């Protein structure tokens, strides 16, 4: 079999050698190209970074290494049990390699693990939410202000809404007529911006993961317990309601984020209860009453905001999220708005679950 020259080059640079080299895609991330690189029976995860999304890859690596260092200290003290995702240096002690018209980094491969795109049951939801809670607690005494804002205003709904309005005004690829209903719905929900503004000064700004998707968690193949929280690229100061809301968004629906089976897109209340239980348990003693109450807003905001971001990217001509077919971003937006509508419909039940913790 002929070796892929990119794989061989990366393998040599990251010290795996140049014998029996193979490289194959893993996972379903929307931003970077993630590959498993194997040579001489050793494996690394290598990622071609999306430099449109992360224009300063060296800052991305710097942030991640600060977090790695902090978590490693916690681990040594016995205060953080999960595996830590670590960057691997090249033979020349660099962390970034230019290759194939892009910038690559390597991460230690966490073997014996798997990720999920849809949560299978309440136990899995509670385990994953608990792990994200442990991660939040471990970062509590980390000075997140040291982190470079790799994507400024990442969860700033007001700014996201302005971007939507600007792309609507331009309609660069003439797609507006094909999504007018979604646009109208989206614009009708922007009262959420003011609801969020009211939280300023009321809930604390904390180090956050900011992308607590279920597939940013690795589970152990054997015990099915949590193995590692991954994808630390968007760790920045934020509100815990963002991390909570993103878990609800990605854990609670029985359908994948891009499923077009909208009749089945809904919040599974029992999974919601498991997320609440799993996440809040490690935060006890730290979380304030106002923060707990803000989780309802987080549930609405995160689901709505990702729908809005998919819709914005669709109208813009698919420049941000990786897509697999023409209407992919529109379908994702429709899916997230269906989930958001179900969240609104189940307001009483979900709020009651939240007030029980
Ligand atoms: P993206 O930013 O594109 O979402 P991720 O860092 O989340 O990229 O990686 C995408 C997928 O690759 C994950 O969902 C997971 O399945 C797999 N993965 C990433 N890093 C590792 C690792 N260190 N060990 C094992 N699997 C990994
Ligand atoms: C992206 O990188 P990934 O696939 O874990 C995105 C998140 C979105 C998510 C939607 C840096 O996450 O903000 O919520 O897609 N990450 C970035 O699935 O924009
Ligand atoms: Mg990811």
mmCIF file of C-alpha atoms in Angstrom, residues 157-353:
data_model
loop_
_atom_site.group_PDB
_atom_site.id
_atom_site.type_symbol
_atom_site.label_atom_id
_atom_site.label_comp_id
_atom_site.label_asym_id
_atom_site.label_seq_id
_atom_site.Cartn_x
_atom_site.Cartn_y
_atom_site.Cartn_z
ATOM 1 C CA UNK A 157 -26.252 36.475 21.398
ATOM 2 C CA UNK A 158 -26.619 40.189 20.601
ATOM 3 C CA UNK A 159 -23.579 40.013 18.329
ATOM 4 C CA UNK A 160 -24.808 36.757 16.738
ATOM 5 C CA UNK A 161 -28.162 38.442 16.031
ATOM 6 C CA UNK A 162 -26.392 41.403 14.396
ATOM 7 C CA UNK A 163 -24.436 38.987 12.184
ATOM 8 C CA UNK A 164 -27.689 37.321 11.134
ATOM 9 C CA UNK A 165 -29.254 40.684 10.287
ATOM 10 C CA UNK A 166 -26.210 41.698 8.287
ATOM 11 C CA UNK A 167 -26.175 38.493 6.236
ATOM 12 C CA UNK A 168 -29.927 38.815 5.635
ATOM 13 C CA UNK A 169 -29.333 42.327 4.276
ATOM 14 C CA UNK A 170 -26.614 41.040 1.918
ATOM 15 C CA UNK A 171 -28.139 37.676 0.987
ATOM 16 C CA UNK A 172 -24.845 36.834 -0.769
ATOM 17 C CA UNK A 173 -25.907 33.545 -2.376
ATOM 18 C CA UNK A 174 -29.640 34.229 -2.849
ATOM 19 C CA UNK A 175 -30.825 31.782 -0.237
ATOM 20 C CA UNK A 176 -33.103 34.070 1.737
ATOM 21 C CA UNK A 177 -36.288 33.062 -0.076
ATOM 22 C CA UNK A 178 -35.599 29.411 0.766
ATOM 23 C CA UNK A 179 -35.511 30.096 4.524
ATOM 24 C CA UNK A 180 -37.841 33.068 5.117
ATOM 25 C CA UNK A 181 -39.948 31.132 7.659
ATOM 26 C CA UNK A 182 -36.859 30.267 9.725
ATOM 27 C CA UNK A 183 -35.599 33.852 9.508
ATOM 28 C CA UNK A 184 -38.963 35.258 10.649
ATOM 29 C CA UNK A 185 -39.074 32.816 13.534
ATOM 30 C CA UNK A 186 -35.541 33.659 14.539
ATOM 31 C CA UNK A 187 -36.145 37.400 14.518
ATOM 32 C CA UNK A 188 -39.298 36.912 16.593
ATOM 33 C CA UNK A 189 -37.259 35.368 19.428
ATOM 34 C CA UNK A 190 -34.677 38.096 19.930
ATOM 35 C CA UNK A 191 -36.231 39.121 23.236
ATOM 36 C CA UNK A 192 -33.759 36.549 24.576
ATOM 37 C CA UNK A 193 -31.005 39.122 24.077
ATOM 38 C CA UNK A 194 -32.516 41.373 26.757
ATOM 39 C CA UNK A 195 -33.187 38.442 29.069
ATOM 40 C CA UNK A 196 -29.480 37.603 28.886
ATOM 41 C CA UNK A 197 -28.404 41.200 29.446
ATOM 42 C CA UNK A 198 -30.313 41.233 32.737
ATOM 43 C CA UNK A 199 -27.948 38.578 34.076
ATOM 44 C CA UNK A 200 -24.918 40.835 33.818
ATOM 45 C CA UNK A 201 -23.530 41.260 37.334
ATOM 46 C CA UNK A 202 -26.118 38.823 38.712
ATOM 47 C CA UNK A 203 -24.387 35.565 37.780
ATOM 48 C CA UNK A 204 -20.601 35.200 38.049
ATOM 49 C CA UNK A 205 -18.270 34.998 35.071
ATOM 50 C CA UNK A 206 -16.330 31.741 35.367
ATOM 51 C CA UNK A 207 -13.879 29.671 33.328
ATOM 52 C CA UNK A 208 -16.120 27.755 30.915
ATOM 53 C CA UNK A 209 -15.657 25.007 28.357
ATOM 54 C CA UNK A 210 -18.112 26.687 25.963
ATOM 55 C CA UNK A 211 -18.655 23.630 23.742
ATOM 56 C CA UNK A 212 -20.082 20.923 25.992
ATOM 57 C CA UNK A 213 -21.456 18.854 23.130
ATOM 58 C CA UNK A 214 -21.904 15.189 23.936
ATOM 59 C CA UNK A 215 -19.222 14.310 21.359
ATOM 60 C CA UNK A 216 -16.701 16.448 23.236
ATOM 61 C CA UNK A 217 -16.671 13.785 25.945
ATOM 62 C CA UNK A 218 -14.857 10.457 25.746
ATOM 63 C CA UNK A 219 -16.295 7.403 27.490
ATOM 64 C CA UNK A 220 -14.363 4.310 28.539
ATOM 65 C CA UNK A 221 -14.957 1.335 26.216
ATOM 66 C CA UNK A 222 -15.044 -1.117 29.099
ATOM 67 C CA UNK A 223 -16.655 0.599 32.083
ATOM 68 C CA UNK A 224 -18.631 3.224 30.087
ATOM 69 C CA UNK A 225 -17.626 5.789 32.689
ATOM 70 C CA UNK A 226 -16.337 9.224 31.640
ATOM 71 C CA UNK A 227 -12.741 9.167 30.449
ATOM 72 C CA UNK A 228 -11.986 12.716 29.315
ATOM 73 C CA UNK A 229 -13.415 16.095 28.507
ATOM 74 C CA UNK A 230 -11.976 17.080 25.121
ATOM 75 C CA UNK A 231 -12.047 19.917 22.576
ATOM 76 C CA UNK A 232 -10.783 22.653 24.881
ATOM 77 C CA UNK A 233 -10.398 25.152 22.035
ATOM 78 C CA UNK A 234 -13.160 27.465 23.173
ATOM 79 C CA UNK A 235 -12.356 27.525 26.894
ATOM 80 C CA UNK A 236 -12.829 31.164 27.856
ATOM 81 C CA UNK A 237 -14.560 33.123 30.609
ATOM 82 C CA UNK A 238 -18.340 32.759 30.443
ATOM 83 C CA UNK A 239 -21.431 31.751 32.388
ATOM 84 C CA UNK A 240 -22.086 28.193 33.547
ATOM 85 C CA UNK A 241 -25.523 28.551 31.975
ATOM 86 C CA UNK A 242 -23.800 28.312 28.583
ATOM 87 C CA UNK A 243 -22.219 24.967 29.388
ATOM 88 C CA UNK A 244 -25.425 23.716 30.963
ATOM 89 C CA UNK A 245 -27.531 24.854 27.987
ATOM 90 C CA UNK A 246 -25.211 23.287 25.442
ATOM 91 C CA UNK A 247 -25.473 19.973 27.271
ATOM 92 C CA UNK A 248 -29.257 20.129 27.252
ATOM 93 C CA UNK A 249 -29.163 20.964 23.544
ATOM 94 C CA UNK A 250 -26.944 18.035 22.610
ATOM 95 C CA UNK A 251 -27.903 15.436 25.233
ATOM 96 C CA UNK A 252 -31.676 15.691 25.354
ATOM 97 C CA UNK A 253 -32.876 15.112 21.808
ATOM 98 C CA UNK A 254 -33.195 11.495 20.650
ATOM 99 C CA UNK A 255 -32.200 12.662 17.161
ATOM 100 C CA UNK A 256 -28.833 13.869 15.888
ATOM 101 C CA UNK A 257 -28.351 17.619 15.510
ATOM 102 C CA UNK A 258 -28.826 17.388 11.734
ATOM 103 C CA UNK A 259 -31.690 14.892 11.670
ATOM 104 C CA UNK A 260 -34.544 15.864 9.360
ATOM 105 C CA UNK A 261 -36.938 13.653 11.319
ATOM 106 C CA UNK A 262 -38.302 16.738 13.038
ATOM 107 C CA UNK A 263 -41.352 14.953 14.450
ATOM 108 C CA UNK A 264 -39.005 13.114 16.781
ATOM 109 C CA UNK A 265 -36.844 16.108 17.741
ATOM 110 C CA UNK A 266 -37.784 16.846 21.344
ATOM 111 C CA UNK A 267 -36.458 17.201 24.866
ATOM 112 C CA UNK A 268 -36.453 13.898 26.692
ATOM 113 C CA UNK A 269 -37.462 15.078 30.177
ATOM 114 C CA UNK A 270 -35.766 12.147 31.894
ATOM 115 C CA UNK A 271 -32.479 13.005 30.150
ATOM 116 C CA UNK A 272 -32.913 16.658 31.146
ATOM 117 C CA UNK A 273 -33.319 15.557 34.777
ATOM 118 C CA UNK A 274 -30.162 13.420 34.477
ATOM 119 C CA UNK A 275 -28.174 16.362 33.053
ATOM 120 C CA UNK A 276 -29.320 18.590 35.928
ATOM 121 C CA UNK A 277 -28.448 15.960 38.517
ATOM 122 C CA UNK A 278 -25.086 15.067 37.008
ATOM 123 C CA UNK A 279 -23.899 18.637 36.430
ATOM 124 C CA UNK A 280 -25.087 20.272 39.650
ATOM 125 C CA UNK A 281 -23.760 17.586 41.997
ATOM 126 C CA UNK A 282 -20.039 18.497 41.633
ATOM 127 C CA UNK A 283 -20.875 22.231 41.660
ATOM 128 C CA UNK A 284 -22.541 22.091 45.098
ATOM 129 C CA UNK A 285 -20.970 24.608 47.443
ATOM 130 C CA UNK A 286 -19.930 26.820 44.523
ATOM 131 C CA UNK A 287 -23.055 27.371 42.472
ATOM 132 C CA UNK A 288 -25.240 30.303 43.498
ATOM 133 C CA UNK A 289 -29.035 30.253 43.582
ATOM 134 C CA UNK A 290 -29.162 32.809 40.756
ATOM 135 C CA UNK A 291 -26.878 30.613 38.655
ATOM 136 C CA UNK A 292 -29.130 27.624 39.175
ATOM 137 C CA UNK A 293 -32.120 29.698 38.127
ATOM 138 C CA UNK A 294 -30.213 30.967 35.082
ATOM 139 C CA UNK A 295 -29.981 27.407 33.734
ATOM 140 C CA UNK A 296 -33.495 27.757 32.320
ATOM 141 C CA UNK A 297 -32.342 30.726 30.264
ATOM 142 C CA UNK A 298 -29.191 28.779 29.271
ATOM 143 C CA UNK A 299 -31.405 25.953 27.994
ATOM 144 C CA UNK A 300 -33.312 28.338 25.741
ATOM 145 C CA UNK A 301 -30.390 30.541 24.693
ATOM 146 C CA UNK A 302 -27.920 27.841 23.678
ATOM 147 C CA UNK A 303 -30.409 25.845 21.617
ATOM 148 C CA UNK A 304 -31.720 28.973 19.945
ATOM 149 C CA UNK A 305 -28.282 30.486 19.364
ATOM 150 C CA UNK A 306 -26.843 27.443 17.588
ATOM 151 C CA UNK A 307 -29.963 27.353 15.407
ATOM 152 C CA UNK A 308 -29.365 31.022 14.610
ATOM 153 C CA UNK A 309 -25.666 30.343 13.842
ATOM 154 C CA UNK A 310 -26.514 27.447 11.473
ATOM 155 C CA UNK A 311 -29.106 29.654 9.740
ATOM 156 C CA UNK A 312 -26.613 32.535 9.441
ATOM 157 C CA UNK A 313 -24.030 30.215 7.895
ATOM 158 C CA UNK A 314 -26.603 28.789 5.483
ATOM 159 C CA UNK A 315 -27.561 32.269 4.228
ATOM 160 C CA UNK A 316 -23.886 33.213 4.069
ATOM 161 C CA UNK A 317 -23.084 30.270 1.760
ATOM 162 C CA UNK A 318 -21.666 27.735 4.286
ATOM 163 C CA UNK A 319 -18.382 29.360 5.236
ATOM 164 C CA UNK A 320 -18.106 28.288 8.873
ATOM 165 C CA UNK A 321 -19.431 24.813 9.727
ATOM 166 C CA UNK A 322 -18.271 21.793 7.721
ATOM 167 C CA UNK A 323 -21.213 20.549 5.638
ATOM 168 C CA UNK A 324 -21.869 17.240 3.910
ATOM 169 C CA UNK A 325 -24.583 18.364 1.494
ATOM 170 C CA UNK A 326 -26.147 21.539 0.137
ATOM 171 C CA UNK A 327 -28.890 22.236 2.681
ATOM 172 C CA UNK A 328 -27.037 20.804 5.651
ATOM 173 C CA UNK A 329 -26.867 24.037 7.639
ATOM 174 C CA UNK A 330 -30.530 24.819 6.964
ATOM 175 C CA UNK A 331 -31.512 21.340 8.127
ATOM 176 C CA UNK A 332 -29.432 21.786 11.272
ATOM 177 C CA UNK A 333 -31.129 25.127 11.934
ATOM 178 C CA UNK A 334 -34.597 23.598 11.439
ATOM 179 C CA UNK A 335 -33.650 20.798 13.807
ATOM 180 C CA UNK A 336 -32.418 23.177 16.521
ATOM 181 C CA UNK A 337 -35.498 25.401 16.200
ATOM 182 C CA UNK A 338 -37.736 22.317 16.535
ATOM 183 C CA UNK A 339 -35.874 21.440 19.719
ATOM 184 C CA UNK A 340 -36.116 25.037 20.951
ATOM 185 C CA UNK A 341 -39.888 25.030 20.350
ATOM 186 C CA UNK A 342 -40.227 21.840 22.366
ATOM 187 C CA UNK A 343 -38.180 23.406 25.164
ATOM 188 C CA UNK A 344 -40.605 26.342 25.240
ATOM 189 C CA UNK A 345 -43.574 23.969 25.214
ATOM 190 C CA UNK A 346 -42.155 22.037 28.182
ATOM 191 C CA UNK A 347 -41.273 25.146 30.199
ATOM 192 C CA UNK A 348 -43.249 24.172 33.319
ATOM 193 C CA UNK A 349 -41.925 20.629 33.514
ATOM 194 C CA UNK A 350 -38.302 21.611 32.870
ATOM 195 C CA UNK A 351 -38.376 24.511 35.324
ATOM 196 C CA UNK A 352 -39.874 22.231 37.956
ATOM 197 C CA UNK A 353 -37.012 19.753 37.466
#
